[in-house]
mmCIF file of C-alpha atoms and ligand atoms in Angstrom:
data_model
loop_
_atom_site.group_PDB
_atom_site.id
_atom_site.type_symbol
_atom_site.label_atom_id
_atom_site.label_comp_id
_atom_site.label_asym_id
_atom_site.label_seq_id
_atom_site.Cartn_x
_atom_site.Cartn_y
_atom_site.Cartn_z
ATOM 1 C CA MET A 1 10.959 -39.547 21.008
ATOM 2 C CA SER A 2 14.078 -37.436 20.964
ATOM 3 C CA ASP A 3 14.569 -36.334 24.549
ATOM 4 C CA ALA A 4 17.431 -33.976 23.740
ATOM 5 C CA LEU A 5 14.840 -31.521 22.423
ATOM 6 C CA MET A 6 14.016 -28.769 24.881
ATOM 7 C CA PRO A 7 10.525 -29.769 25.985
ATOM 8 C CA THR A 8 8.879 -26.430 25.173
ATOM 9 C CA TYR A 9 6.043 -28.089 23.241
ATOM 10 C CA ALA A 10 3.393 -30.570 24.340
ATOM 11 C CA ARG A 11 3.849 -32.574 21.146
ATOM 12 C CA ALA A 12 1.413 -35.202 19.888
ATOM 13 C CA ASP A 13 3.058 -38.595 19.512
ATOM 14 C CA LEU A 14 2.602 -38.450 15.763
ATOM 15 C CA ALA A 15 5.236 -37.996 13.046
ATOM 16 C CA PHE A 16 4.699 -37.535 9.342
ATOM 17 C CA GLU A 17 6.848 -38.769 6.514
ATOM 18 C CA ARG A 18 5.388 -36.956 3.560
ATOM 19 C CA GLY A 19 2.595 -34.683 2.439
ATOM 20 C CA GLU A 20 0.572 -34.188 -0.690
ATOM 21 C CA GLY A 21 -1.926 -31.360 -1.169
ATOM 22 C CA PRO A 22 -4.040 -31.176 2.007
ATOM 23 C CA TYR A 23 -2.953 -34.636 3.238
ATOM 24 C CA LEU A 24 -0.156 -35.804 5.514
ATOM 25 C CA TYR A 25 1.045 -39.406 5.681
ATOM 26 C CA THR A 26 2.818 -41.261 8.486
ATOM 27 C CA ALA A 27 5.611 -43.729 7.767
ATOM 28 C CA ASP A 28 3.160 -46.601 8.387
ATOM 29 C CA GLY A 29 0.802 -45.209 5.764
ATOM 30 C CA ARG A 30 -1.884 -43.519 7.869
ATOM 31 C CA ARG A 31 -3.451 -40.509 6.140
ATOM 32 C CA PHE A 32 -4.552 -37.275 7.838
ATOM 33 C CA LEU A 33 -6.499 -34.363 6.390
ATOM 34 C CA ASP A 34 -4.405 -31.374 7.416
ATOM 35 C CA PHE A 35 -6.647 -28.529 8.619
ATOM 36 C CA ALA A 36 -3.772 -27.239 10.759
ATOM 37 C CA ALA A 37 -1.477 -26.529 7.790
ATOM 38 C CA GLY A 38 1.520 -25.995 10.026
ATOM 39 C CA ILE A 39 -0.513 -23.302 11.857
ATOM 40 C CA ALA A 40 -1.654 -21.423 8.756
ATOM 41 C CA VAL A 41 1.710 -21.826 7.055
ATOM 42 C CA ASN A 42 1.217 -24.425 4.307
ATOM 43 C CA ALA A 43 -1.105 -22.134 2.375
ATOM 44 C CA LEU A 44 -0.695 -24.136 -0.811
ATOM 45 C CA GLY A 45 -0.680 -27.510 0.908
ATOM 46 C CA HIS A 46 2.169 -29.986 0.848
ATOM 47 C CA SER A 47 4.515 -30.720 -2.059
ATOM 48 C CA HIS A 48 2.853 -28.223 -4.377
ATOM 49 C CA PRO A 49 4.512 -28.997 -7.740
ATOM 50 C CA HIS A 50 5.130 -25.335 -8.610
ATOM 51 C CA LEU A 51 6.794 -24.666 -5.248
ATOM 52 C CA VAL A 52 8.858 -27.863 -5.335
ATOM 53 C CA ALA A 53 10.096 -26.954 -8.820
ATOM 54 C CA ALA A 54 10.966 -23.393 -7.761
ATOM 55 C CA LEU A 55 12.862 -24.607 -4.678
ATOM 56 C CA GLN A 56 14.740 -27.323 -6.546
ATOM 57 C CA GLU A 57 15.706 -25.021 -9.375
ATOM 58 C CA GLN A 58 16.998 -22.360 -6.985
ATOM 59 C CA ALA A 59 18.742 -24.951 -4.773
ATOM 60 C CA GLY A 60 20.867 -25.995 -7.735
ATOM 61 C CA LYS A 61 21.893 -22.399 -8.467
ATOM 62 C CA LEU A 62 22.349 -20.319 -5.318
ATOM 63 C CA TRP A 63 21.140 -20.469 -1.716
ATOM 64 C CA HIS A 64 22.582 -17.530 0.125
ATOM 65 C CA VAL A 65 24.723 -14.487 -0.634
ATOM 66 C CA SER A 66 23.874 -12.035 2.215
ATOM 67 C CA ASN A 67 22.343 -8.619 1.822
ATOM 68 C CA LEU A 68 25.719 -7.131 0.925
ATOM 69 C CA TYR A 69 24.739 -7.853 -2.671
ATOM 70 C CA THR A 70 21.761 -7.324 -4.905
ATOM 71 C CA ILE A 71 19.243 -10.181 -4.801
ATOM 72 C CA PRO A 72 17.111 -9.863 -7.961
ATOM 73 C CA GLU A 73 14.501 -12.407 -6.812
ATOM 74 C CA GLY A 74 14.007 -10.330 -3.661
ATOM 75 C CA GLN A 75 13.620 -7.130 -5.642
ATOM 76 C CA ARG A 76 11.050 -8.882 -7.777
ATOM 77 C CA LEU A 77 9.137 -10.224 -4.760
ATOM 78 C CA ALA A 78 9.166 -6.821 -3.034
ATOM 79 C CA GLY A 79 7.864 -5.202 -6.217
ATOM 80 C CA ARG A 80 5.066 -7.723 -6.560
ATOM 81 C CA LEU A 81 4.022 -7.390 -2.898
ATOM 82 C CA ALA A 82 4.032 -3.612 -3.262
ATOM 83 C CA ALA A 83 2.047 -3.754 -6.503
ATOM 84 C CA ASN A 84 -0.615 -5.857 -4.780
ATOM 85 C CA SER A 85 -0.877 -3.923 -1.515
ATOM 86 C CA PHE A 86 -0.821 -0.472 0.070
ATOM 87 C CA ALA A 87 2.964 -0.691 0.445
ATOM 88 C CA ASP A 88 5.894 0.948 -1.323
ATOM 89 C CA ARG A 89 8.743 -0.646 0.655
ATOM 90 C CA VAL A 90 9.436 -4.178 1.833
ATOM 91 C CA PHE A 91 12.001 -5.702 4.207
ATOM 92 C CA PHE A 92 12.387 -9.486 4.377
ATOM 93 C CA SER A 93 12.846 -11.375 7.650
ATOM 94 C CA ASN A 94 12.839 -15.069 8.519
ATOM 95 C CA SER A 95 9.879 -15.236 10.856
ATOM 96 C CA GLY A 96 6.801 -13.466 12.109
ATOM 97 C CA ALA A 97 8.259 -12.237 15.381
ATOM 98 C CA GLU A 98 11.152 -10.651 13.509
ATOM 99 C CA ALA A 99 8.723 -8.927 11.153
ATOM 100 C CA ILE A 100 6.878 -7.506 14.187
ATOM 101 C CA GLU A 101 10.121 -6.315 15.777
ATOM 102 C CA GLY A 102 11.077 -4.627 12.517
ATOM 103 C CA ALA A 103 7.652 -3.037 12.163
ATOM 104 C CA LEU A 104 8.001 -1.549 15.664
ATOM 105 C CA LYS A 105 11.430 -0.216 14.738
ATOM 106 C CA VAL A 106 9.976 1.411 11.607
ATOM 107 C CA ALA A 107 7.358 3.188 13.747
ATOM 108 C CA ARG A 108 9.851 4.526 16.272
ATOM 109 C CA ARG A 109 12.312 5.620 13.628
ATOM 110 C CA TYR A 110 9.568 7.400 11.691
ATOM 111 C CA HIS A 111 8.714 9.666 14.621
ATOM 112 C CA TYR A 112 12.377 10.104 15.560
ATOM 113 C CA ALA A 113 13.183 11.349 12.058
ATOM 114 C CA ALA A 114 10.122 13.611 12.148
ATOM 115 C CA GLY A 115 11.560 15.373 15.213
ATOM 116 C CA HIS A 116 9.466 13.476 17.776
ATOM 117 C CA PRO A 117 11.890 11.182 19.590
ATOM 118 C CA GLU A 118 9.423 11.109 22.509
ATOM 119 C CA LYS A 119 6.893 9.185 20.423
ATOM 120 C CA THR A 120 7.964 5.628 21.160
ATOM 121 C CA ARG A 121 4.964 3.915 22.737
ATOM 122 C CA VAL A 122 2.722 1.469 20.917
ATOM 123 C CA ILE A 123 -0.879 0.632 21.769
ATOM 124 C CA SER A 124 -1.706 -3.051 21.435
ATOM 125 C CA CYS A 125 -4.804 -5.130 22.135
ATOM 126 C CA SER A 126 -5.895 -7.741 24.647
ATOM 127 C CA GLY A 127 -5.876 -11.280 23.296
ATOM 128 C CA ALA A 128 -3.130 -10.403 20.827
ATOM 129 C CA PHE A 129 -0.274 -12.654 19.796
ATOM 130 C CA HIS A 130 2.740 -11.193 18.013
ATOM 131 C CA GLY A 131 5.440 -13.842 18.491
ATOM 132 C CA ARG A 132 7.854 -15.096 21.113
ATOM 133 C CA THR A 133 10.721 -12.621 21.222
ATOM 134 C CA LEU A 134 10.794 -10.548 24.393
ATOM 135 C CA THR A 135 9.530 -7.430 22.638
ATOM 136 C CA ALA A 136 6.826 -9.260 20.702
ATOM 137 C CA LEU A 137 5.674 -10.838 23.978
ATOM 138 C CA SER A 138 5.743 -7.448 25.672
ATOM 139 C CA ALA A 139 3.663 -6.000 22.838
ATOM 140 C CA ALA A 140 0.999 -8.678 23.252
ATOM 141 C CA ALA A 141 1.209 -8.382 27.066
ATOM 142 C CA ASN A 142 -0.186 -11.865 27.681
ATOM 143 C CA PRO A 143 0.939 -12.669 31.247
ATOM 144 C CA LYS A 144 0.847 -16.424 30.525
ATOM 145 C CA TYR A 145 3.672 -16.138 27.990
ATOM 146 C CA LEU A 146 5.709 -13.522 29.880
ATOM 147 C CA ASP A 147 5.698 -15.349 33.210
ATOM 148 C CA GLY A 148 9.287 -15.771 34.373
ATOM 149 C CA PHE A 149 10.759 -13.857 31.437
ATOM 150 C CA GLY A 150 10.675 -10.345 32.848
ATOM 151 C CA PRO A 151 11.483 -7.557 32.750
ATOM 152 C CA ALA A 152 9.197 -6.969 29.785
ATOM 153 C CA SER A 153 10.289 -4.498 27.085
ATOM 154 C CA GLU A 154 9.107 -0.960 27.812
ATOM 155 C CA GLY A 155 6.768 0.999 25.613
ATOM 156 C CA PHE A 156 3.473 -0.861 25.252
ATOM 157 C CA ASP A 157 -0.015 0.072 26.356
ATOM 158 C CA ASN A 158 -2.495 -2.778 26.115
ATOM 159 C CA VAL A 159 -6.204 -1.988 25.679
ATOM 160 C CA PRO A 160 -9.281 -4.233 25.228
ATOM 161 C CA PHE A 161 -9.574 -5.500 21.633
ATOM 162 C CA GLY A 162 -12.475 -3.814 19.866
ATOM 163 C CA ASN A 163 -13.023 -0.996 22.370
ATOM 164 C CA MET A 164 -12.484 2.398 20.725
ATOM 165 C CA ASN A 165 -13.097 4.500 23.855
ATOM 166 C CA GLU A 166 -10.403 2.774 25.869
ATOM 167 C CA LEU A 167 -8.034 2.966 22.932
ATOM 168 C CA ARG A 168 -8.569 6.710 22.522
ATOM 169 C CA ASN A 169 -8.001 7.184 26.255
ATOM 170 C CA ALA A 170 -4.657 5.387 26.006
ATOM 171 C CA ILE A 171 -3.249 7.831 23.409
ATOM 172 C CA THR A 172 -0.646 10.235 24.832
ATOM 173 C CA GLU A 173 2.060 12.578 23.526
ATOM 174 C CA GLU A 174 4.355 9.544 23.525
ATOM 175 C CA THR A 175 2.203 7.290 21.368
ATOM 176 C CA ALA A 176 3.860 6.273 18.096
ATOM 177 C CA ALA A 177 1.601 3.588 16.695
ATOM 178 C CA ILE A 178 -1.277 1.165 17.097
ATOM 179 C CA LEU A 179 -0.549 -2.529 16.559
ATOM 180 C CA VAL A 180 -3.441 -4.892 15.850
ATOM 181 C CA GLU A 181 -4.312 -8.217 14.203
ATOM 182 C CA PRO A 182 -7.336 -7.745 11.905
ATOM 183 C CA ILE A 183 -8.284 -11.308 12.883
ATOM 184 C CA GLN A 184 -6.727 -12.596 16.089
ATOM 185 C CA GLY A 185 -5.443 -16.131 15.579
ATOM 186 C CA GLU A 186 -3.967 -17.485 18.826
ATOM 187 C CA GLY A 187 -6.489 -15.293 20.648
ATOM 188 C CA GLY A 188 -9.310 -17.519 19.402
ATOM 189 C CA ILE A 189 -10.171 -16.450 15.823
ATOM 190 C CA ARG A 190 -11.548 -13.115 16.917
ATOM 191 C CA ALA A 191 -12.203 -10.938 13.884
ATOM 192 C CA ALA A 192 -12.117 -7.194 14.430
ATOM 193 C CA ASP A 193 -15.317 -5.449 13.368
ATOM 194 C CA LEU A 194 -14.693 -3.734 10.053
ATOM 195 C CA GLU A 195 -15.975 -0.554 11.724
ATOM 196 C CA TYR A 196 -13.304 -0.942 14.411
ATOM 197 C CA LEU A 197 -10.578 -1.218 11.773
ATOM 198 C CA ARG A 198 -11.915 1.910 10.046
ATOM 199 C CA ALA A 199 -12.005 3.735 13.373
ATOM 200 C CA LEU A 200 -8.387 2.727 14.042
ATOM 201 C CA ARG A 201 -7.377 4.184 10.683
ATOM 202 C CA ALA A 202 -9.238 7.399 11.487
ATOM 203 C CA VAL A 203 -7.727 7.790 14.954
ATOM 204 C CA CYS A 204 -4.233 7.199 13.546
ATOM 205 C CA ASP A 205 -4.856 9.942 10.978
ATOM 206 C CA GLU A 206 -6.231 12.258 13.659
ATOM 207 C CA TYR A 207 -3.188 11.910 15.951
ATOM 208 C CA GLY A 208 -0.454 11.261 13.379
ATOM 209 C CA LEU A 209 0.091 7.682 14.566
ATOM 210 C CA LEU A 210 1.160 4.770 12.399
ATOM 211 C CA LEU A 211 -1.268 1.887 11.990
ATOM 212 C CA ILE A 212 0.659 -1.390 12.129
ATOM 213 C CA LEU A 213 -1.298 -4.490 11.173
ATOM 214 C CA ASP A 214 -0.114 -7.951 12.142
ATOM 215 C CA GLU A 215 -1.310 -10.072 9.208
ATOM 216 C CA ILE A 216 1.154 -12.846 9.913
ATOM 217 C CA GLN A 217 -1.675 -15.350 10.305
ATOM 218 C CA CYS A 218 -4.667 -13.713 8.605
ATOM 219 C CA GLY A 219 -2.782 -12.381 5.574
ATOM 220 C CA MET A 220 -1.706 -14.067 2.328
ATOM 221 C CA GLY A 221 -5.148 -15.034 1.155
ATOM 222 C CA ARG A 222 -6.362 -16.736 4.331
ATOM 223 C CA SER A 223 -9.368 -14.438 4.818
ATOM 224 C CA GLY A 224 -10.441 -14.719 1.176
ATOM 225 C CA LYS A 225 -8.691 -11.495 0.216
ATOM 226 C CA LEU A 226 -4.931 -11.215 -0.127
ATOM 227 C CA PHE A 227 -4.904 -9.175 3.102
ATOM 228 C CA ALA A 228 -7.611 -9.225 5.773
ATOM 229 C CA HIS A 229 -7.703 -5.417 6.182
ATOM 230 C CA GLN A 230 -8.930 -5.136 2.593
ATOM 231 C CA TRP A 231 -12.377 -6.261 3.804
ATOM 232 C CA ALA A 232 -12.583 -2.947 5.711
ATOM 233 C CA GLY A 233 -11.434 -0.870 2.749
ATOM 234 C CA ILE A 234 -8.609 0.661 4.783
ATOM 235 C CA GLU A 235 -4.840 0.719 4.391
ATOM 236 C CA PRO A 236 -2.274 0.428 7.182
ATOM 237 C CA ASP A 237 1.049 2.281 7.252
ATOM 238 C CA VAL A 238 3.019 -0.826 8.149
ATOM 239 C CA MET A 239 2.173 -4.527 7.993
ATOM 240 C CA ALA A 240 3.902 -7.701 9.153
ATOM 241 C CA LEU A 241 3.645 -10.924 7.144
ATOM 242 C CA ALA A 242 5.108 -14.406 7.533
ATOM 243 C CA LYS A 243 3.293 -17.788 7.847
ATOM 244 C CA GLY A 244 1.619 -18.253 4.429
ATOM 245 C CA LEU A 245 4.145 -16.082 2.590
ATOM 246 C CA GLY A 246 6.537 -18.992 2.034
ATOM 247 C CA SER A 247 3.890 -21.730 2.323
ATOM 248 C CA GLY A 248 6.339 -23.750 4.440
ATOM 249 C CA PHE A 249 9.642 -22.078 3.645
ATOM 250 C CA PRO A 250 10.567 -19.745 6.538
ATOM 251 C CA VAL A 251 10.152 -16.147 5.388
ATOM 252 C CA GLY A 252 8.590 -13.015 6.822
ATOM 253 C CA ALA A 253 8.216 -9.448 5.634
ATOM 254 C CA ILE A 254 7.620 -5.897 6.790
ATOM 255 C CA LEU A 255 5.592 -3.886 4.296
ATOM 256 C CA ALA A 256 5.395 -0.102 4.652
ATOM 257 C CA THR A 257 4.401 3.028 2.821
ATOM 258 C CA GLU A 258 7.152 5.263 1.452
ATOM 259 C CA LYS A 259 6.337 7.804 4.139
ATOM 260 C CA ALA A 260 6.449 5.372 7.063
ATOM 261 C CA ALA A 261 9.685 3.756 5.864
ATOM 262 C CA ALA A 262 11.503 6.903 4.711
ATOM 263 C CA ALA A 263 13.826 6.897 7.735
ATOM 264 C CA MET A 264 14.900 3.260 7.257
ATOM 265 C CA GLN A 265 18.191 4.140 5.629
ATOM 266 C CA PRO A 266 21.384 2.041 5.253
ATOM 267 C CA GLY A 267 22.481 0.668 8.611
ATOM 268 C CA THR A 268 19.152 1.092 10.403
ATOM 269 C CA HIS A 269 18.033 -2.532 10.155
ATOM 270 C CA GLY A 270 19.311 -5.865 8.909
ATOM 271 C CA SER A 271 19.156 -9.646 8.868
ATOM 272 C CA THR A 272 21.809 -12.145 7.852
ATOM 273 C CA PHE A 273 19.419 -14.697 6.417
ATOM 274 C CA GLY A 274 16.437 -12.458 5.595
ATOM 275 C CA GLY A 275 15.465 -12.428 1.928
ATOM 276 C CA ASN A 276 17.982 -14.985 0.741
ATOM 277 C CA PRO A 277 17.607 -16.361 -2.804
ATOM 278 C CA LEU A 278 16.031 -19.656 -1.668
ATOM 279 C CA ALA A 279 13.326 -17.926 0.384
ATOM 280 C CA MET A 280 12.690 -15.393 -2.372
ATOM 281 C CA ALA A 281 12.349 -18.068 -5.068
ATOM 282 C CA VAL A 282 9.756 -19.955 -3.018
ATOM 283 C CA ALA A 283 7.782 -16.863 -1.988
ATOM 284 C CA ASN A 284 7.674 -15.684 -5.609
ATOM 285 C CA ALA A 285 6.316 -19.106 -6.572
ATOM 286 C CA VAL A 286 3.678 -18.802 -3.817
ATOM 287 C CA LEU A 287 2.607 -15.443 -5.253
ATOM 288 C CA ASP A 288 2.444 -16.922 -8.767
ATOM 289 C CA VAL A 289 -0.313 -19.211 -7.488
ATOM 290 C CA MET A 290 -2.097 -16.795 -5.147
ATOM 291 C CA LEU A 291 -2.263 -14.014 -7.732
ATOM 292 C CA GLY A 292 -3.544 -16.453 -10.330
ATOM 293 C CA GLU A 293 -6.976 -15.958 -11.886
ATOM 294 C CA GLY A 294 -9.767 -16.890 -9.468
ATOM 295 C CA PHE A 295 -7.551 -18.159 -6.619
ATOM 296 C CA LEU A 296 -8.812 -15.781 -3.925
ATOM 297 C CA GLU A 297 -12.420 -16.084 -5.129
ATOM 298 C CA GLN A 298 -12.084 -19.843 -4.707
ATOM 299 C CA VAL A 299 -10.740 -19.393 -1.149
ATOM 300 C CA GLU A 300 -13.698 -17.188 -0.309
ATOM 301 C CA ALA A 301 -16.236 -19.582 -1.820
ATOM 302 C CA THR A 302 -14.721 -22.642 -0.125
ATOM 303 C CA GLY A 303 -14.572 -20.752 3.158
ATOM 304 C CA ARG A 304 -18.245 -19.837 2.871
ATOM 305 C CA LEU A 305 -19.154 -23.458 2.172
ATOM 306 C CA LEU A 306 -17.089 -24.758 5.105
ATOM 307 C CA ARG A 307 -18.624 -22.196 7.402
ATOM 308 C CA GLU A 308 -22.190 -23.086 6.342
ATOM 309 C CA ARG A 309 -21.593 -26.797 6.850
ATOM 310 C CA LEU A 310 -19.956 -26.202 10.245
ATOM 311 C CA THR A 311 -22.775 -23.938 11.383
ATOM 312 C CA GLU A 312 -25.319 -26.677 10.569
ATOM 313 C CA LEU A 313 -23.127 -29.252 12.285
ATOM 314 C CA ALA A 314 -22.757 -27.144 15.429
ATOM 315 C CA ALA A 315 -26.551 -26.754 15.579
ATOM 316 C CA ARG A 316 -26.898 -30.574 15.494
ATOM 317 C CA HIS A 317 -24.429 -30.991 18.386
ATOM 318 C CA PRO A 318 -25.197 -28.220 20.903
ATOM 319 C CA LYS A 319 -23.663 -30.242 23.749
ATOM 320 C CA VAL A 320 -20.291 -30.262 21.955
ATOM 321 C CA LEU A 321 -20.184 -27.110 19.835
ATOM 322 C CA LYS A 322 -21.523 -23.593 20.308
ATOM 323 C CA GLY A 323 -20.892 -22.060 16.924
ATOM 324 C CA VAL A 324 -18.474 -20.955 14.230
ATOM 325 C CA ARG A 325 -16.560 -17.723 13.718
ATOM 326 C CA GLY A 326 -13.859 -16.236 11.533
ATOM 327 C CA ALA A 327 -13.456 -15.415 7.848
ATOM 328 C CA GLY A 328 -12.435 -17.216 4.696
ATOM 329 C CA LEU A 329 -10.434 -20.315 5.556
ATOM 330 C CA MET A 330 -9.534 -19.013 9.005
ATOM 331 C CA LEU A 331 -12.410 -20.440 11.008
ATOM 332 C CA GLY A 332 -12.912 -21.118 14.700
ATOM 333 C CA LEU A 333 -15.128 -23.818 16.179
ATOM 334 C CA GLU A 334 -16.446 -22.572 19.522
ATOM 335 C CA CYS A 335 -16.455 -25.598 21.811
ATOM 336 C CA VAL A 336 -18.661 -26.479 24.751
ATOM 337 C CA VAL A 337 -16.421 -29.425 25.654
ATOM 338 C CA PRO A 338 -12.693 -28.827 26.295
ATOM 339 C CA ASN A 339 -11.097 -27.953 22.926
ATOM 340 C CA THR A 340 -7.929 -29.983 23.564
ATOM 341 C CA GLU A 341 -9.962 -33.150 24.102
ATOM 342 C CA LEU A 342 -11.998 -32.603 20.950
ATOM 343 C CA ILE A 343 -8.795 -31.900 18.987
ATOM 344 C CA ALA A 344 -7.470 -35.317 20.098
ATOM 345 C CA LYS A 345 -10.740 -36.976 19.034
ATOM 346 C CA LEU A 346 -10.573 -35.243 15.649
ATOM 347 C CA ARG A 347 -7.036 -36.504 15.243
ATOM 348 C CA ASP A 348 -8.310 -40.034 15.926
ATOM 349 C CA GLU A 349 -10.782 -39.400 13.103
ATOM 350 C CA GLY A 350 -7.956 -38.403 10.764
ATOM 351 C CA LEU A 351 -8.421 -34.608 10.920
ATOM 352 C CA LEU A 352 -5.682 -32.263 12.144
ATOM 353 C CA THR A 353 -6.712 -28.954 13.741
ATOM 354 C CA VAL A 354 -5.176 -26.374 16.107
ATOM 355 C CA GLY A 355 -6.297 -25.070 19.484
ATOM 356 C CA ALA A 356 -6.669 -21.402 20.370
ATOM 357 C CA ALA A 357 -7.726 -19.274 23.326
ATOM 358 C CA GLU A 358 -11.381 -19.013 24.395
ATOM 359 C CA ASN A 359 -11.817 -22.801 24.022
ATOM 360 C CA VAL A 360 -11.780 -22.517 20.241
ATOM 361 C CA ILE A 361 -10.524 -25.021 17.674
ATOM 362 C CA ARG A 362 -8.873 -23.393 14.691
ATOM 363 C CA LEU A 363 -9.555 -24.750 11.215
ATOM 364 C CA LEU A 364 -6.764 -23.443 8.999
ATOM 365 C CA PRO A 365 -6.750 -25.700 5.957
ATOM 366 C CA PRO A 366 -4.482 -25.188 2.979
ATOM 367 C CA LEU A 367 -6.125 -22.605 0.717
ATOM 368 C CA ILE A 368 -6.177 -25.112 -2.158
ATOM 369 C CA ILE A 369 -8.847 -27.346 -0.605
ATOM 370 C CA GLU A 370 -11.937 -28.270 -2.619
ATOM 371 C CA GLU A 371 -15.512 -29.191 -1.776
ATOM 372 C CA ARG A 372 -14.611 -32.871 -1.257
ATOM 373 C CA HIS A 373 -12.114 -31.885 1.442
ATOM 374 C CA VAL A 374 -14.781 -29.772 3.129
ATOM 375 C CA ASP A 375 -17.089 -32.823 3.067
ATOM 376 C CA GLU A 376 -14.381 -35.047 4.482
ATOM 377 C CA ALA A 377 -13.556 -32.627 7.304
ATOM 378 C CA VAL A 378 -17.208 -32.093 8.221
ATOM 379 C CA GLN A 379 -17.787 -35.870 8.308
ATOM 380 C CA ALA A 380 -14.788 -36.320 10.610
ATOM 381 C CA ILE A 381 -16.079 -33.615 12.966
ATOM 382 C CA GLU A 382 -19.560 -35.167 12.819
ATOM 383 C CA ARG A 383 -18.126 -38.567 13.858
ATOM 384 C CA ALA A 384 -16.119 -37.022 16.695
ATOM 385 C CA CYS A 385 -19.219 -35.190 17.979
ATOM 386 C CA ALA A 386 -21.313 -38.362 17.744
ATOM 387 C CA THR A 387 -18.705 -40.363 19.692
ATOM 388 C CA TRP A 388 -18.727 -37.656 22.316
ATOM 389 C CA ALA A 389 -22.514 -37.754 22.651
ATOM 390 C CA LYS A 390 -22.372 -41.556 23.071
ATOM 391 C CA ALA A 391 -19.604 -41.385 25.680
ATOM 392 C CA ALA A 392 -21.408 -38.705 27.704
HETATM 393 C C1 PLP B 401 2.537 -16.873 14.315
HETATM 394 C C2 PLP B 401 2.304 -15.452 14.597
HETATM 395 C C3 PLP B 401 3.345 -14.587 14.940
HETATM 396 C C4 PLP B 401 4.756 -15.077 15.191
HETATM 397 O O1 PLP B 401 5.341 -15.655 14.073
HETATM 398 P P1 PLP B 401 6.668 -16.559 14.265
HETATM 399 O O2 PLP B 401 7.051 -16.906 12.870
HETATM 400 O O3 PLP B 401 6.270 -17.748 15.087
HETATM 401 O O4 PLP B 401 7.673 -15.713 14.939
HETATM 402 C C5 PLP B 401 3.050 -13.251 15.120
HETATM 403 N N1 PLP B 401 1.812 -12.777 14.960
HETATM 404 C C6 PLP B 401 0.779 -13.578 14.606
HETATM 405 C C7 PLP B 401 -0.586 -12.976 14.412
HETATM 406 C C8 PLP B 401 0.984 -14.940 14.439
HETATM 407 O O5 PLP B 401 -0.048 -15.730 14.134
#
């Protein structure tokens, strides 16, 4: 292992050499079914031919020019994202945390330009995760991640996720926006009630606040719709994307309505790398696939199948699993046994998964999986549960 790396991760002693579709292969030829997908990043799996072709073609032409010039692929991607969402304006970043930071800047600038420079505070929710920059950590207000990194950035009021009364009580003259994940990922695959999302939209309208949705993990098809908030039939004012947007190429985005973004004029925000031709070529190729006929319907159907099978499996192993939650192909296995230990057992069975809060195991497979991959995953989980029962 390379010990010069800063040891900020508890890494598994497992390295991969190549990937194909939903599978990863080690140099010595072991095969793993990848239901981690780089933490909901490899939305189209590994080595997707259309993405490889797009990247290779662009790599031979132009990588980077800076945002001092027009980037036609970026204009095209922004237009396509806008055409398929609530948004009118798009800004490209390199990561999720940067998209969140930018979204917060949009909200503050909006009220500033409207003659309300006092409206700077943002209400966020317990259990949230918005990234690892100081401000994104401050927004999520998880003491575990902020420990030793204070002082936190000012301007956040954290309320219990899902509780409308407490949220309403937190609104003051200084409130600018509400920031929420429609489905919390790191927090343990906690889906907001659709009624809660509708109530958030209504309270934002009532008080003139901006609704900022963090769809970095639950967006880009993962829930079975292109964006998770679409299940509630609402529209945000601002939304942050990243993870699945580049399906493995680092790219994030802030999407906003014309009204919310009107004050983001030249000089107000920027990024050296954001939206470069390589990232734009790959993200456009990702959209080609995701917007294709029947793609999202397939995600929804496969997600329903996986959920049914997992629910039956959990019922057969009540000493190991409690149940299943989530939406689409963003599912959480509620564990009775410690999730980290079961994740290691699943890895021994050739299935890669991700932990989350509340003792949950996240299943975040590539969105291209088929019924046979569902079968394979369920069999691996079944074997791990059976081994557990025997050992106990
Ligand atoms: C991963 C994630 C982020 C942070 O994204 P980075 O690219 O790691 O900065 C923010 N919000 C949510 C909901 C995430 O899942």
